[in-house]
XYZ file of C-alpha atoms in Angstrom:
304
model
C 37.739 21.352 24.725
C 35.008 23.401 23.321
C 35.911 22.606 19.671
C 37.165 26.222 18.987
C 40.262 26.926 16.863
C 43.272 28.677 18.435
C 45.098 31.507 16.753
C 47.812 29.416 15.475
C 45.198 26.860 13.951
C 43.314 29.539 12.523
C 45.896 31.952 11.245
C 45.987 32.278 7.306
C 47.211 34.874 4.501
C 44.909 35.398 1.935
C 44.391 37.666 -1.184
C 40.857 39.148 -1.172
C 41.336 40.736 -4.563
C 44.079 40.049 -7.037
C 44.502 42.617 -9.802
C 45.060 41.984 -13.340
C 47.650 40.787 -14.785
C 48.950 39.403 -11.396
C 45.502 37.244 -11.385
C 46.990 35.294 -14.134
C 49.852 33.812 -12.120
C 47.714 33.728 -8.855
C 44.764 31.997 -9.718
C 42.350 30.637 -6.760
C 43.927 27.288 -7.164
C 47.422 28.613 -7.208
C 46.626 30.537 -3.897
C 45.233 27.707 -2.367
C 48.268 25.692 -2.933
C 50.434 28.603 -1.390
C 48.109 28.453 1.693
C 48.556 24.832 2.019
C 52.320 25.309 1.965
C 52.208 28.074 4.296
C 50.183 26.485 6.839
C 52.543 23.465 6.839
C 55.475 25.565 7.400
C 54.086 27.785 9.798
C 52.592 25.017 12.160
C 56.141 23.211 11.825
C 57.817 26.137 12.954
C 55.492 27.026 15.668
C 56.159 23.480 16.960
C 60.095 24.119 16.658
C 59.724 27.369 18.558
C 57.544 25.924 21.298
C 60.462 22.931 21.723
C 63.150 25.806 22.027
C 61.034 27.510 24.714
C 60.890 24.226 26.403
C 64.720 23.777 26.192
C 64.977 27.305 27.638
C 63.020 26.182 30.589
C 65.189 23.195 31.014
C 68.133 25.337 31.389
C 66.814 26.647 34.846
C 66.875 23.280 36.248
C 70.478 22.120 35.086
C 71.729 24.044 38.001
C 70.001 21.301 40.216
C 72.753 18.759 40.193
C 70.657 16.090 42.193
C 68.007 16.091 39.646
C 70.144 15.771 36.400
C 69.960 12.093 36.455
C 66.389 11.855 37.159
C 65.644 14.448 34.467
C 67.487 12.424 31.897
C 64.801 10.875 29.947
C 62.905 14.357 29.963
C 66.010 15.805 28.333
C 66.669 12.791 25.976
C 63.015 12.952 24.697
C 63.011 16.887 24.423
C 66.255 16.648 22.341
C 64.947 13.965 19.960
C 61.871 15.970 19.327
C 63.932 19.002 18.855
C 66.604 17.488 16.389
C 63.261 16.146 14.432
C 61.772 19.497 14.065
C 64.867 21.632 13.447
C 66.093 19.320 10.394
C 62.405 18.967 9.176
C 62.115 22.723 9.134
C 65.809 23.189 7.649
C 64.893 20.656 4.893
C 61.773 22.231 3.884
C 63.261 25.918 3.741
C 66.650 25.646 2.513
C 66.689 22.092 0.461
C 63.127 22.370 -1.052
C 61.656 25.810 -1.319
C 64.783 27.983 -1.866
C 66.430 25.717 -4.516
C 63.177 25.182 -6.175
C 62.501 29.100 -6.181
C 66.086 29.746 -7.579
C 65.617 27.318 -10.367
C 62.222 28.879 -11.306
C 63.699 32.291 -11.401
C 66.856 30.817 -13.663
C 64.162 29.268 -15.918
C 62.307 32.309 -16.434
C 65.286 34.583 -16.835
C 66.729 32.154 -19.578
C 63.226 32.520 -21.659
C 63.929 36.154 -21.672
C 67.606 35.616 -22.855
C 66.275 33.512 -25.873
C 67.208 30.044 -24.685
C 69.436 27.726 -22.407
C 72.997 27.453 -22.011
C 75.122 24.803 -22.943
C 75.544 23.323 -19.560
C 71.970 23.911 -18.230
C 70.831 21.595 -15.541
C 67.600 23.264 -14.787
C 64.746 21.132 -13.039
C 62.669 22.862 -15.609
C 64.909 22.590 -18.475
C 62.306 21.165 -20.737
C 60.282 24.581 -20.400
C 63.270 26.695 -20.517
C 63.631 26.883 -24.192
C 61.991 29.388 -26.346
C 59.474 30.742 -23.549
C 58.079 33.895 -25.058
C 54.324 33.424 -23.972
C 52.674 33.842 -20.670
C 51.372 30.174 -20.816
C 55.117 28.996 -20.869
C 55.926 31.064 -17.812
C 52.680 29.934 -15.770
C 53.992 26.256 -16.669
C 57.296 26.765 -15.070
C 55.459 28.558 -11.970
C 53.038 25.690 -11.552
C 55.944 23.261 -11.815
C 57.664 25.135 -9.159
C 54.636 25.267 -6.891
C 53.762 21.306 -7.386
C 57.280 20.239 -6.768
C 57.644 22.177 -3.737
C 54.306 20.657 -2.344
C 55.559 17.041 -3.269
C 58.944 17.590 -1.690
C 57.622 18.956 1.510
C 55.406 15.659 1.739
C 52.106 17.537 1.318
C 50.897 15.310 -1.832
C 51.463 11.857 0.076
C 48.609 11.284 2.487
C 50.432 8.539 4.177
C 53.420 10.766 4.879
C 51.334 13.945 5.816
C 49.209 11.918 8.330
C 52.234 10.592 10.294
C 54.092 13.673 10.075
C 51.031 15.503 11.600
C 50.851 12.927 14.458
C 54.636 13.664 15.395
C 54.368 17.495 15.228
C 51.138 17.194 17.371
C 52.971 14.978 19.811
C 55.923 17.349 20.060
C 53.391 20.333 20.720
C 51.362 18.156 23.290
C 54.842 17.369 25.182
C 55.651 21.164 25.065
C 52.485 22.233 26.656
C 52.849 19.621 29.427
C 56.418 20.810 30.257
C 54.969 24.298 30.436
C 52.455 23.180 33.038
C 55.231 21.274 34.829
C 57.219 24.762 35.024
C 54.156 26.681 36.364
C 53.309 24.000 38.788
C 57.088 23.917 40.259
C 57.275 27.650 39.938
C 60.356 27.566 38.082
C 59.459 31.094 36.317
C 59.549 32.531 39.650
C 62.790 31.137 40.588
C 64.179 32.415 37.270
C 63.304 36.197 38.203
C 65.105 35.545 41.602
C 68.160 34.112 39.668
C 68.253 36.994 37.476
C 68.190 39.554 40.533
C 71.056 37.427 41.989
C 73.060 37.905 39.018
C 72.539 41.636 38.923
C 73.599 41.574 42.303
C 76.505 39.552 41.944
C 77.838 41.960 39.238
C 77.224 45.035 41.253
C 79.294 43.388 44.182
C 81.982 42.478 41.568
C 82.144 46.235 40.491
C 82.152 47.418 43.994
C 84.831 44.876 45.028
C 87.179 45.891 42.279
C 86.721 49.483 43.086
C 86.779 49.432 46.731
C 89.915 50.545 48.443
C 88.477 51.756 51.858
C 88.866 50.111 55.553
C 88.994 46.632 56.800
C 85.418 47.285 58.120
C 84.152 47.923 54.672
C 86.003 44.894 53.368
C 84.430 42.587 56.102
C 80.972 44.125 55.158
C 81.402 43.028 51.809
C 82.509 39.713 52.575
C 79.310 39.279 54.929
C 76.985 40.394 52.030
C 78.840 37.850 49.711
C 78.520 34.864 52.466
C 74.497 36.058 52.929
C 74.099 35.710 49.121
C 75.585 32.321 48.816
C 73.691 31.119 51.893
C 70.647 32.579 50.377
C 71.345 30.830 47.137
C 71.936 27.295 48.654
C 68.726 27.441 50.740
C 66.946 28.568 47.301
C 68.355 25.652 45.392
C 67.633 22.979 48.255
C 64.094 24.125 48.346
C 63.569 24.381 44.627
C 65.279 20.859 44.379
C 62.877 19.251 46.783
C 59.717 20.887 45.179
C 60.799 19.552 41.841
C 61.755 16.142 42.842
C 58.124 15.629 44.682
C 56.529 16.367 41.300
C 59.096 14.398 39.340
C 58.272 11.354 41.612
C 54.864 11.316 41.178
C 53.501 8.482 39.304
C 51.659 10.923 36.995
C 54.943 12.717 35.731
C 56.789 9.230 35.156
C 53.679 7.847 33.355
C 53.469 10.952 31.148
C 57.159 10.908 29.966
C 56.807 7.154 29.282
C 53.716 7.454 27.290
C 55.297 10.548 25.010
C 58.418 8.601 24.566
C 56.289 5.525 23.330
C 54.017 7.613 21.123
C 56.719 9.553 19.684
C 59.089 6.611 19.202
C 56.656 4.641 17.326
C 55.387 7.447 15.199
C 59.043 8.174 14.206
C 59.653 4.530 13.427
C 56.674 4.570 11.135
C 57.626 7.772 9.465
C 61.330 6.670 8.830
C 60.123 3.405 7.839
C 57.739 5.026 4.994
C 60.497 7.350 4.024
C 63.032 4.425 3.443
C 60.714 2.521 1.397
C 59.500 5.530 -0.821
C 62.938 6.833 -1.428
C 64.281 3.791 -3.021
C 62.822 5.090 -6.404
C 65.018 7.249 -8.679
C 61.935 9.744 -8.727
C 61.915 10.117 -4.814
C 65.698 11.717 -4.378
C 64.168 14.222 -1.954
C 63.101 11.621 0.448
C 66.491 10.089 0.366
C 67.849 13.584 1.324
C 65.353 13.815 4.315
C 66.044 10.529 5.751
C 69.944 11.464 5.496
C 69.182 14.974 7.451
C 67.002 13.127 9.856
C 69.357 9.916 10.390
C 72.953 11.106 9.189
C 74.432 8.342 11.383
C 71.676 5.607 11.398
C 71.470 5.812 14.851
C 67.612 6.176 14.759
C 67.105 3.385 12.299
C 69.285 0.917 14.229
C 67.930 1.616 17.631
C 64.281 1.081 16.180
C 65.589 -2.058 14.309
C 64.575 -0.785 10.775
């Protein structure tokens, strides 16, 4: 609210002094490009981790059976967001950066071996023959970096604009869910549940090793019945508290609004990917479309 950056927004890796001859490769322009790529990956991974944290919080509510139907829209929205972010991060890490890096290493290695093999299919093949100068190696490295930026959607203003909206929406949803967890005191109940689980394991050990009198066995049964009654009372009280919060108009409006915003942004993003992936020079967009919508459910449900 005061306009100051958070730690996640301000975090950046930098080289204050690049010694020679490394400076030939890591020029100021190259470092800036790496920083753009790092910031993009770092923020995407941060959003993914926040959604995973939301998923963990929701696991604590699943034992409240009367609320599972009412929480269905919330679970569904969280799952859609998590599916989008996990596949986006996987695409950038393992379908863009990793293979491009291996291709760059291969092209540079071939230069030291005096040429290419007969079946060379390197993306940098036209630079991998007779590379004996620093300029040739710099060209291969620059080509790797520009290709990675392009395939991570950082060179298309429309793609990065809508992608930023999607990730910001996911982050805001995680923030609201965290406030919901704090309001309903689910974290406190999580600690109580952990204590119950420890006591349950201890009782199990005692039961298996107990060979005493009937009086001792009756005491164990009473302790077990008391623990079960306390658990039922806790679940009932927690169900009523969460139900009051969920039935409020503000919560319902919040979930509907997040679903509308995320759905509209996702539809626009998928529409852009599908329209731009038709050309033979944009096969990476086709790969991303396939990963985000492998069974065409998203496009069908949005009428694309």
